[in-house]
């Protein structure tokens, strides 16, 4: 948070954390688990090298890790209800009508075969195939800040087709196989049903190439810019006529070179993210002719013209290219959120194997991250926060 924090701000932070306590209170019928949950969230934000059962128990004053494990595996509380409370709090503090919902997944490296959903599979965190669990997440980005709203654990077919193994790991019998895009769609619709203020959805090509996900967003009236692979099939439109189906990279290659525009989409680790961008109309999904307009979109490196990324977009007809490029750039917010959530609140530091334990730890870590995001937004000068900025945290 910086080294120039005054006493008044520390008091404000303490008052802000009372909101976290207020969120936790109705979800725990007894005082002991309520206190354990409060201490757990506080410990997740503490400067501990590893946030596991031993270190959290020491930081929270517990005699052994047993009470921490009990909170995650035995105490009577529903992490889905807390997730809903968290979402509503984030919307109250950071919500903006122009908000962006972002879907992506991240890996959690694990040893053995007992942790729910673990298997050798591609792990984006490691950049290779590893023994890991995969969590699919929904993030929310506004001018005031960005944080995580929802989460689902991906269960491969090797798990859902082995019910004995699922039972041993605490997976409910009602939980069957769902692809990562299906999990993402579930979370997106859950957020829209809860009236989360958002005008856009974005995500990488694993999600953008799924027509069912794009169709669901159009049906809900939400605009999107979703990455797709270079072999994505599209029907270009020019002169009011729809042309034959072809690859998106071929359609972009056929564009007039004058279609490309240089646009900066935000700050990156190595400076401004400046690229060349181009778009062209494509045929909408057959079920949804007319509004919104549908485009293919491409991003090209300034230094290497062969370095291209492709997107499909749906938005109101007068949406400028610069706005589509901006939304495509917002996708990086979830990558940065994963990094801060793992580094600052131990999103990946858990030591639970059972299905329910994963949801409990992840939800509490999301709560800790949301508190930091809201607090940081409140400490920024008002003129720098822009529209939709949050109010300072205060006691309810």
Short mmCIF file of C-alpha atoms in Angstrom, two decimals:
data_model
loop_
_atom_site.label_atom_id
_atom_site.label_comp_id
_atom_site.label_asym_id
_atom_site.label_seq_id
_atom_site.Cartn_x
_atom_site.Cartn_y
_atom_site.Cartn_z
CA UNK A 1 0.00 0.00 0.00
CA UNK A 2 3.03 2.28 0.23
CA UNK A 3 5.18 3.63 3.06
CA UNK A 4 3.43 6.99 3.54
CA UNK A 5 0.33 5.71 5.34
CA UNK A 6 -1.00 7.89 8.14
CA UNK A 7 -2.68 6.89 11.40
CA UNK A 8 -6.05 8.04 10.09
CA UNK A 9 -5.82 5.67 7.13
CA UNK A 10 -4.97 2.74 9.39
CA UNK A 11 -8.10 3.52 11.42
CA UNK A 12 -10.12 3.63 8.20
CA UNK A 13 -8.74 0.23 7.21
CA UNK A 14 -9.77 -1.22 10.56
CA UNK A 15 -13.24 0.20 10.12
CA UNK A 16 -13.33 -1.20 6.61
CA UNK A 17 -12.47 -4.68 7.85
CA UNK A 18 -15.53 -4.52 10.06
CA UNK A 19 -17.48 -4.85 6.81
CA UNK A 20 -15.70 -8.17 6.21
CA UNK A 21 -16.71 -9.24 9.72
CA UNK A 22 -20.28 -8.19 8.98
CA UNK A 23 -20.26 -10.32 5.81
CA UNK A 24 -18.96 -13.34 7.69
CA UNK A 25 -21.24 -13.03 10.72
CA UNK A 26 -24.57 -14.25 9.26
CA UNK A 27 -22.90 -17.23 7.59
CA UNK A 28 -21.74 -18.72 10.89
CA UNK A 29 -24.28 -19.65 13.52
CA UNK A 30 -21.69 -20.05 16.29
CA UNK A 31 -19.09 -17.61 17.54
CA UNK A 32 -16.13 -19.98 17.37
CA UNK A 33 -16.19 -20.72 13.63
CA UNK A 34 -17.04 -17.06 12.99
CA UNK A 35 -13.89 -16.01 14.86
CA UNK A 36 -11.86 -18.66 13.03
CA UNK A 37 -13.08 -17.38 9.65
CA UNK A 38 -12.27 -13.78 10.60
CA UNK A 39 -8.79 -14.79 11.75
CA UNK A 40 -8.30 -16.83 8.58
CA UNK A 41 -9.05 -13.86 6.31
CA UNK A 42 -6.80 -11.60 8.38
CA UNK A 43 -4.00 -14.18 8.20
CA UNK A 44 -4.35 -14.44 4.43
CA UNK A 45 -3.47 -10.74 4.25
CA UNK A 46 -0.57 -11.05 6.71
CA UNK A 47 3.05 -10.99 5.45
CA UNK A 48 3.50 -14.77 5.76
CA UNK A 49 5.79 -16.58 3.34
CA UNK A 50 3.38 -19.51 3.02
CA UNK A 51 -0.22 -19.33 4.14
CA UNK A 52 -0.92 -22.90 5.15
CA UNK A 53 -2.52 -24.56 8.17
CA UNK A 54 0.52 -24.16 10.41
CA UNK A 55 1.35 -20.54 9.61
CA UNK A 56 -2.27 -19.39 9.66
CA UNK A 57 -2.91 -21.13 12.98
CA UNK A 58 0.14 -19.42 14.48
CA UNK A 59 -0.83 -16.03 13.04
CA UNK A 60 -4.40 -16.32 14.30
CA UNK A 61 -3.40 -17.53 17.77
CA UNK A 62 -4.62 -21.13 17.38
CA UNK A 63 -2.74 -23.88 19.18
CA UNK A 64 -2.59 -26.20 16.17
CA UNK A 65 -3.64 -26.40 12.50
CA UNK A 66 -6.60 -28.57 13.50
CA UNK A 67 -8.92 -25.60 13.93
CA UNK A 68 -7.94 -24.25 10.50
CA UNK A 69 -8.61 -27.62 8.86
CA UNK A 70 -11.91 -27.83 10.73
CA UNK A 71 -12.94 -24.43 9.33
CA UNK A 72 -12.24 -25.67 5.80
CA UNK A 73 -13.62 -29.17 6.11
CA UNK A 74 -15.90 -29.64 9.12
CA UNK A 75 -17.55 -26.39 10.20
CA UNK A 76 -21.15 -25.77 9.19
CA UNK A 77 -21.15 -22.95 6.63
CA UNK A 78 -21.96 -22.51 2.95
CA UNK A 79 -19.25 -20.87 0.81
CA UNK A 80 -21.75 -20.21 -1.99
CA UNK A 81 -23.79 -17.94 0.26
CA UNK A 82 -20.62 -16.08 1.24
CA UNK A 83 -19.73 -15.82 -2.45
CA UNK A 84 -23.05 -14.10 -3.08
CA UNK A 85 -22.43 -11.71 -0.17
CA UNK A 86 -18.95 -10.97 -1.53
CA UNK A 87 -20.32 -10.24 -5.00
CA UNK A 88 -22.93 -7.84 -3.64
CA UNK A 89 -20.31 -6.05 -1.54
CA UNK A 90 -17.96 -5.65 -4.50
CA UNK A 91 -20.79 -4.27 -6.62
CA UNK A 92 -21.74 -1.82 -3.86
CA UNK A 93 -18.16 -0.58 -3.52
CA UNK A 94 -16.73 -0.87 -7.05
CA UNK A 95 -19.77 -1.28 -9.30
CA UNK A 96 -19.97 0.66 -12.56
CA UNK A 97 -22.47 0.34 -15.46
CA UNK A 98 -19.51 0.07 -17.85
CA UNK A 99 -17.91 -2.74 -15.85
CA UNK A 100 -16.25 -5.68 -17.60
CA UNK A 101 -16.74 -9.33 -16.65
CA UNK A 102 -13.69 -11.47 -17.44
CA UNK A 103 -13.50 -15.27 -17.56
CA UNK A 104 -10.30 -17.30 -17.33
CA UNK A 105 -8.81 -20.29 -15.56
CA UNK A 106 -5.67 -20.80 -13.51
CA UNK A 107 -3.80 -23.85 -12.30
CA UNK A 108 -2.91 -25.00 -8.79
CA UNK A 109 0.06 -27.37 -8.70
CA UNK A 110 -0.60 -30.41 -6.52
CA UNK A 111 1.08 -33.68 -5.60
CA UNK A 112 -0.65 -37.05 -5.53
CA UNK A 113 -4.02 -38.14 -6.85
CA UNK A 114 -6.41 -37.45 -3.96
CA UNK A 115 -7.15 -33.71 -4.29
CA UNK A 116 -10.50 -33.16 -6.01
CA UNK A 117 -10.06 -32.65 -9.75
CA UNK A 118 -6.30 -33.20 -9.78
CA UNK A 119 -4.70 -34.89 -12.77
CA UNK A 120 -1.90 -34.30 -15.24
CA UNK A 121 -3.23 -31.56 -17.49
CA UNK A 122 -2.09 -28.33 -19.06
CA UNK A 123 -1.39 -25.73 -16.38
CA UNK A 124 -1.18 -22.15 -17.59
CA UNK A 125 0.57 -21.16 -14.37
CA UNK A 126 3.48 -23.49 -15.18
CA UNK A 127 3.14 -23.20 -18.96
CA UNK A 128 3.23 -26.98 -19.42
CA UNK A 129 1.44 -30.20 -18.49
CA UNK A 130 1.63 -30.72 -14.74
CA UNK A 131 -0.19 -32.52 -11.95
CA UNK A 132 -2.64 -29.83 -10.93
CA UNK A 133 -6.15 -28.64 -10.23
CA UNK A 134 -7.80 -26.09 -12.51
CA UNK A 135 -10.07 -23.36 -11.22
CA UNK A 136 -12.29 -21.32 -13.55
CA UNK A 137 -12.87 -17.77 -12.33
CA UNK A 138 -14.98 -14.71 -13.05
CA UNK A 139 -13.36 -11.33 -12.45
CA UNK A 140 -14.94 -7.88 -12.41
CA UNK A 141 -13.06 -4.79 -13.63
CA UNK A 142 -14.19 -1.17 -13.28
CA UNK A 143 -12.36 2.18 -13.13
CA UNK A 144 -12.19 1.74 -9.35
CA UNK A 145 -10.47 -1.65 -9.31
CA UNK A 146 -10.68 -5.32 -10.21
CA UNK A 147 -11.21 -8.44 -8.17
CA UNK A 148 -12.71 -11.94 -8.35
CA UNK A 149 -16.46 -12.50 -8.12
CA UNK A 150 -16.95 -16.23 -8.64
CA UNK A 151 -15.13 -19.55 -8.94
CA UNK A 152 -15.70 -23.13 -10.00
CA UNK A 153 -13.42 -26.16 -9.72
CA UNK A 154 -12.98 -28.01 -13.01
CA UNK A 155 -13.49 -31.76 -12.69
CA UNK A 156 -12.06 -33.76 -15.63
CA UNK A 157 -13.95 -36.77 -16.96
CA UNK A 158 -11.39 -39.01 -15.25
CA UNK A 159 -13.04 -37.80 -12.05
CA UNK A 160 -16.72 -37.48 -12.94
CA UNK A 161 -16.74 -40.96 -14.49
CA UNK A 162 -15.33 -42.46 -11.27
CA UNK A 163 -18.04 -41.82 -8.67
CA UNK A 164 -16.24 -43.77 -5.98
CA UNK A 165 -13.26 -41.47 -6.33
CA UNK A 166 -15.58 -38.45 -6.29
CA UNK A 167 -17.28 -39.64 -3.12
CA UNK A 168 -13.93 -40.09 -1.40
CA UNK A 169 -13.01 -36.49 -2.29
CA UNK A 170 -16.36 -35.11 -1.14
CA UNK A 171 -17.73 -34.32 -4.61
CA UNK A 172 -21.55 -34.24 -4.36
CA UNK A 173 -23.36 -36.86 -6.48
CA UNK A 174 -25.20 -34.06 -8.30
CA UNK A 175 -21.94 -32.63 -9.71
CA UNK A 176 -21.23 -34.00 -13.17
CA UNK A 177 -18.83 -33.14 -15.94
CA UNK A 178 -18.83 -29.58 -17.27
CA UNK A 179 -16.33 -28.05 -19.66
CA UNK A 180 -14.45 -24.93 -18.63
CA UNK A 181 -16.53 -22.73 -20.98
CA UNK A 182 -19.71 -24.24 -19.50
CA UNK A 183 -18.48 -23.36 -16.01
CA UNK A 184 -17.68 -19.85 -17.25
CA UNK A 185 -21.17 -19.48 -18.73
CA UNK A 186 -22.72 -20.61 -15.45
CA UNK A 187 -20.82 -17.92 -13.55
CA UNK A 188 -21.55 -15.21 -16.11
CA UNK A 189 -25.28 -15.91 -16.05
CA UNK A 190 -25.18 -16.04 -12.25
CA UNK A 191 -23.63 -12.57 -12.18
CA UNK A 192 -26.11 -11.18 -14.72
CA UNK A 193 -29.03 -12.71 -12.82
CA UNK A 194 -27.74 -10.92 -9.71
CA UNK A 195 -27.77 -7.60 -11.65
CA UNK A 196 -24.01 -7.06 -11.55
CA UNK A 197 -23.61 -3.81 -13.54
CA UNK A 198 -21.54 -4.73 -16.60
CA UNK A 199 -21.61 -3.78 -20.27
CA UNK A 200 -18.93 -6.12 -21.54
CA UNK A 201 -17.52 -9.63 -21.29
CA UNK A 202 -14.06 -10.66 -22.39
CA UNK A 203 -11.91 -13.79 -22.20
CA UNK A 204 -9.24 -15.77 -24.00
CA UNK A 205 -9.63 -18.08 -26.99
CA UNK A 206 -10.51 -21.14 -24.91
CA UNK A 207 -13.80 -19.36 -24.18
CA UNK A 208 -14.21 -17.17 -27.26
CA UNK A 209 -14.26 -20.06 -29.70
CA UNK A 210 -17.36 -21.58 -28.04
CA UNK A 211 -20.43 -20.37 -29.95
CA UNK A 212 -22.82 -21.42 -27.16
CA UNK A 213 -21.12 -18.97 -24.78
CA UNK A 214 -21.26 -16.14 -27.32
CA UNK A 215 -24.90 -16.92 -28.06
CA UNK A 216 -25.81 -16.80 -24.37
CA UNK A 217 -24.28 -13.33 -24.05
CA UNK A 218 -26.14 -11.99 -27.08
CA UNK A 219 -29.39 -13.35 -25.66
CA UNK A 220 -28.73 -11.46 -22.43
CA UNK A 221 -27.91 -8.24 -24.29
CA UNK A 222 -24.29 -8.10 -23.14
CA UNK A 223 -21.55 -6.97 -25.52
CA UNK A 224 -18.36 -8.99 -25.79
CA UNK A 225 -14.83 -9.05 -27.18
CA UNK A 226 -13.54 -12.62 -26.97
CA UNK A 227 -10.24 -13.94 -28.27
CA UNK A 228 -10.39 -16.78 -30.81
CA UNK A 229 -7.75 -18.96 -32.51
CA UNK A 230 -6.44 -18.14 -35.98
CA UNK A 231 -8.46 -20.98 -37.53
CA UNK A 232 -11.79 -19.66 -36.23
CA UNK A 233 -14.43 -19.87 -38.99
CA UNK A 234 -16.27 -16.66 -39.90
CA UNK A 235 -18.55 -15.30 -42.64
CA UNK A 236 -17.21 -11.86 -43.67
CA UNK A 237 -19.71 -9.18 -44.72
CA UNK A 238 -18.93 -6.39 -47.17
CA UNK A 239 -21.14 -4.20 -49.31
CA UNK A 240 -24.15 -5.60 -47.52
CA UNK A 241 -23.40 -9.10 -48.76
CA UNK A 242 -22.28 -12.12 -46.73
CA UNK A 243 -19.38 -14.03 -48.22
CA UNK A 244 -18.50 -17.69 -47.86
CA UNK A 245 -17.16 -19.18 -44.68
CA UNK A 246 -13.42 -19.01 -44.14
CA UNK A 247 -10.69 -18.71 -41.52
CA UNK A 248 -10.47 -15.50 -39.55
CA UNK A 249 -6.77 -15.04 -40.36
CA UNK A 250 -7.51 -15.25 -44.09
CA UNK A 251 -10.33 -12.71 -43.74
CA UNK A 252 -7.99 -10.28 -41.98
CA UNK A 253 -5.24 -10.81 -44.55
CA UNK A 254 -7.69 -9.73 -47.26
CA UNK A 255 -8.38 -6.35 -45.63
CA UNK A 256 -7.12 -3.12 -47.14
CA UNK A 257 -3.85 -2.16 -45.32
CA UNK A 258 -5.45 1.22 -44.58
CA UNK A 259 -7.87 -0.51 -42.19
CA UNK A 260 -5.19 -0.79 -39.54
CA UNK A 261 -5.08 1.84 -36.77
CA UNK A 262 -2.50 2.30 -34.03
CA UNK A 263 -4.15 2.26 -30.59
CA UNK A 264 -2.80 2.13 -27.02
CA UNK A 265 -4.95 -0.12 -24.84
CA UNK A 266 -3.35 0.51 -21.46
CA UNK A 267 -0.17 0.32 -19.44
CA UNK A 268 1.87 -2.88 -19.44
CA UNK A 269 4.83 -4.18 -17.45
CA UNK A 270 7.17 -2.92 -20.19
CA UNK A 271 5.34 0.30 -21.01
CA UNK A 272 2.16 1.23 -22.89
CA UNK A 273 0.42 -1.63 -24.72
CA UNK A 274 0.38 -0.11 -28.19
CA UNK A 275 -0.63 -2.20 -31.21
CA UNK A 276 -2.22 -1.89 -34.61
CA UNK A 277 -5.89 -2.87 -34.75
CA UNK A 278 -8.34 -3.65 -37.54
CA UNK A 279 -11.89 -4.95 -37.76
CA UNK A 280 -14.45 -6.09 -40.33
CA UNK A 281 -18.10 -7.02 -40.11
CA UNK A 282 -19.06 -10.68 -39.98
CA UNK A 283 -22.39 -12.48 -40.14
CA UNK A 284 -24.07 -12.72 -36.74
CA UNK A 285 -25.20 -15.99 -35.28
CA UNK A 286 -28.21 -17.18 -37.33
CA UNK A 287 -30.51 -16.92 -34.31
CA UNK A 288 -29.65 -13.24 -33.78
CA UNK A 289 -29.68 -11.19 -36.98
CA UNK A 290 -29.42 -7.40 -36.79
CA UNK A 291 -28.41 -5.83 -33.50
CA UNK A 292 -25.85 -6.08 -32.12
CA UNK A 293 -23.25 -5.70 -34.84
CA UNK A 294 -20.73 -8.52 -35.08
CA UNK A 295 -17.11 -8.04 -36.02
CA UNK A 296 -13.89 -9.90 -36.43
CA UNK A 297 -11.08 -7.99 -34.76
CA UNK A 298 -7.31 -8.31 -34.96
CA UNK A 299 -4.34 -6.98 -33.01
CA UNK A 300 -0.91 -6.74 -34.67
CA UNK A 301 2.47 -6.05 -33.11
CA UNK A 302 4.18 -2.82 -34.16
CA UNK A 303 7.57 -4.52 -34.34
CA UNK A 304 6.59 -7.95 -35.69
CA UNK A 305 3.73 -7.92 -38.24
CA UNK A 306 3.46 -11.73 -37.98
CA UNK A 307 2.55 -11.46 -34.28
CA UNK A 308 -1.26 -11.34 -34.46
CA UNK A 309 -4.15 -12.01 -32.10
CA UNK A 310 -7.75 -12.51 -33.22
CA UNK A 311 -11.12 -11.75 -31.63
CA UNK A 312 -14.85 -11.92 -32.26
CA UNK A 313 -16.90 -8.99 -31.01
CA UNK A 314 -20.56 -8.12 -30.66
CA UNK A 315 -21.64 -4.62 -29.66
CA UNK A 316 -23.92 -1.73 -30.68
CA UNK A 317 -23.40 -0.60 -34.27
CA UNK A 318 -21.73 2.72 -33.44
CA UNK A 319 -19.12 1.22 -31.08
CA UNK A 320 -15.74 2.66 -32.14
CA UNK A 321 -12.76 0.44 -32.89
CA UNK A 322 -10.86 2.08 -30.04
CA UNK A 323 -13.48 0.84 -27.55
CA UNK A 324 -13.30 -2.73 -28.85
CA UNK A 325 -9.51 -2.61 -28.55
CA UNK A 326 -9.79 -1.27 -25.00
CA UNK A 327 -12.05 -4.12 -23.93
CA UNK A 328 -9.70 -6.67 -25.51
CA UNK A 329 -6.93 -5.14 -23.41
CA UNK A 330 -8.97 -5.38 -20.20
CA UNK A 331 -8.65 -9.18 -20.37
CA UNK A 332 -5.18 -8.85 -18.84
CA UNK A 333 -6.81 -7.61 -15.63
CA UNK A 334 -7.69 -11.17 -14.63
CA UNK A 335 -4.11 -12.35 -15.19
CA UNK A 336 -2.89 -9.58 -12.91
CA UNK A 337 -5.62 -10.41 -10.41
CA UNK A 338 -4.52 -14.05 -10.30
CA UNK A 339 -0.97 -12.88 -9.63
CA UNK A 340 -1.90 -10.52 -6.80
CA UNK A 341 -4.36 -13.01 -5.29
CA UNK A 342 -1.69 -15.71 -5.20
CA UNK A 343 1.07 -13.40 -4.00
CA UNK A 344 -0.89 -11.32 -1.48
CA UNK A 345 -3.69 -13.50 -0.11
CA UNK A 346 -2.47 -17.07 -0.71
CA UNK A 347 -5.06 -18.07 -3.30
CA UNK A 348 -2.91 -21.10 -4.16
CA UNK A 349 -1.48 -21.84 -0.68
CA UNK A 350 -4.21 -24.18 0.52
CA UNK A 351 -3.64 -27.70 1.83
CA UNK A 352 -7.09 -29.23 1.40
CA UNK A 353 -7.99 -32.22 -0.72
CA UNK A 354 -11.75 -32.33 -0.53
CA UNK A 355 -14.04 -30.61 -3.00
CA UNK A 356 -15.80 -28.46 -0.40
CA UNK A 357 -12.51 -27.44 1.21
CA UNK A 358 -11.31 -25.98 -2.09
CA UNK A 359 -14.39 -23.76 -2.36
CA UNK A 360 -14.06 -22.62 1.24
CA UNK A 361 -10.43 -21.58 1.01
CA UNK A 362 -10.84 -19.96 -2.41
CA UNK A 363 -13.91 -17.98 -1.28
CA UNK A 364 -12.16 -16.67 1.83
CA UNK A 365 -9.10 -15.75 -0.25
CA UNK A 366 -11.38 -13.92 -2.70
CA UNK A 367 -12.88 -12.03 0.24
CA UNK A 368 -9.41 -11.00 1.41
CA UNK A 369 -8.49 -9.85 -2.10
CA UNK A 370 -11.72 -7.89 -2.46
CA UNK A 371 -11.03 -6.12 0.85
CA UNK A 372 -7.55 -5.08 -0.35
CA UNK A 373 -8.93 -3.92 -3.69
CA UNK A 374 -11.69 -1.85 -2.09
CA UNK A 375 -9.30 -0.38 0.47
CA UNK A 376 -6.75 0.58 -2.17
CA UNK A 377 -9.47 2.20 -4.27
CA UNK A 378 -10.52 4.26 -1.25
CA UNK A 379 -6.97 5.49 -0.57
CA UNK A 380 -6.46 6.87 -4.08
CA UNK A 381 -7.10 10.57 -4.65
CA UNK A 382 -10.66 10.97 -5.87
CA UNK A 383 -9.60 12.66 -9.11
CA UNK A 384 -7.49 9.64 -10.08
CA UNK A 385 -10.17 7.05 -9.49
CA UNK A 386 -12.42 8.14 -12.33
CA UNK A 387 -16.11 7.35 -12.77
CA UNK A 388 -17.43 4.48 -10.74
CA UNK A 389 -14.86 4.86 -7.99
CA UNK A 390 -15.61 3.21 -4.68
CA UNK A 391 -16.44 4.83 -1.40
CA UNK A 392 -13.99 4.48 1.49
CA UNK A 393 -14.69 1.38 3.56
CA UNK A 394 -16.48 2.15 6.80
CA UNK A 395 -18.33 0.26 9.48
CA UNK A 396 -21.85 -0.75 8.59
#
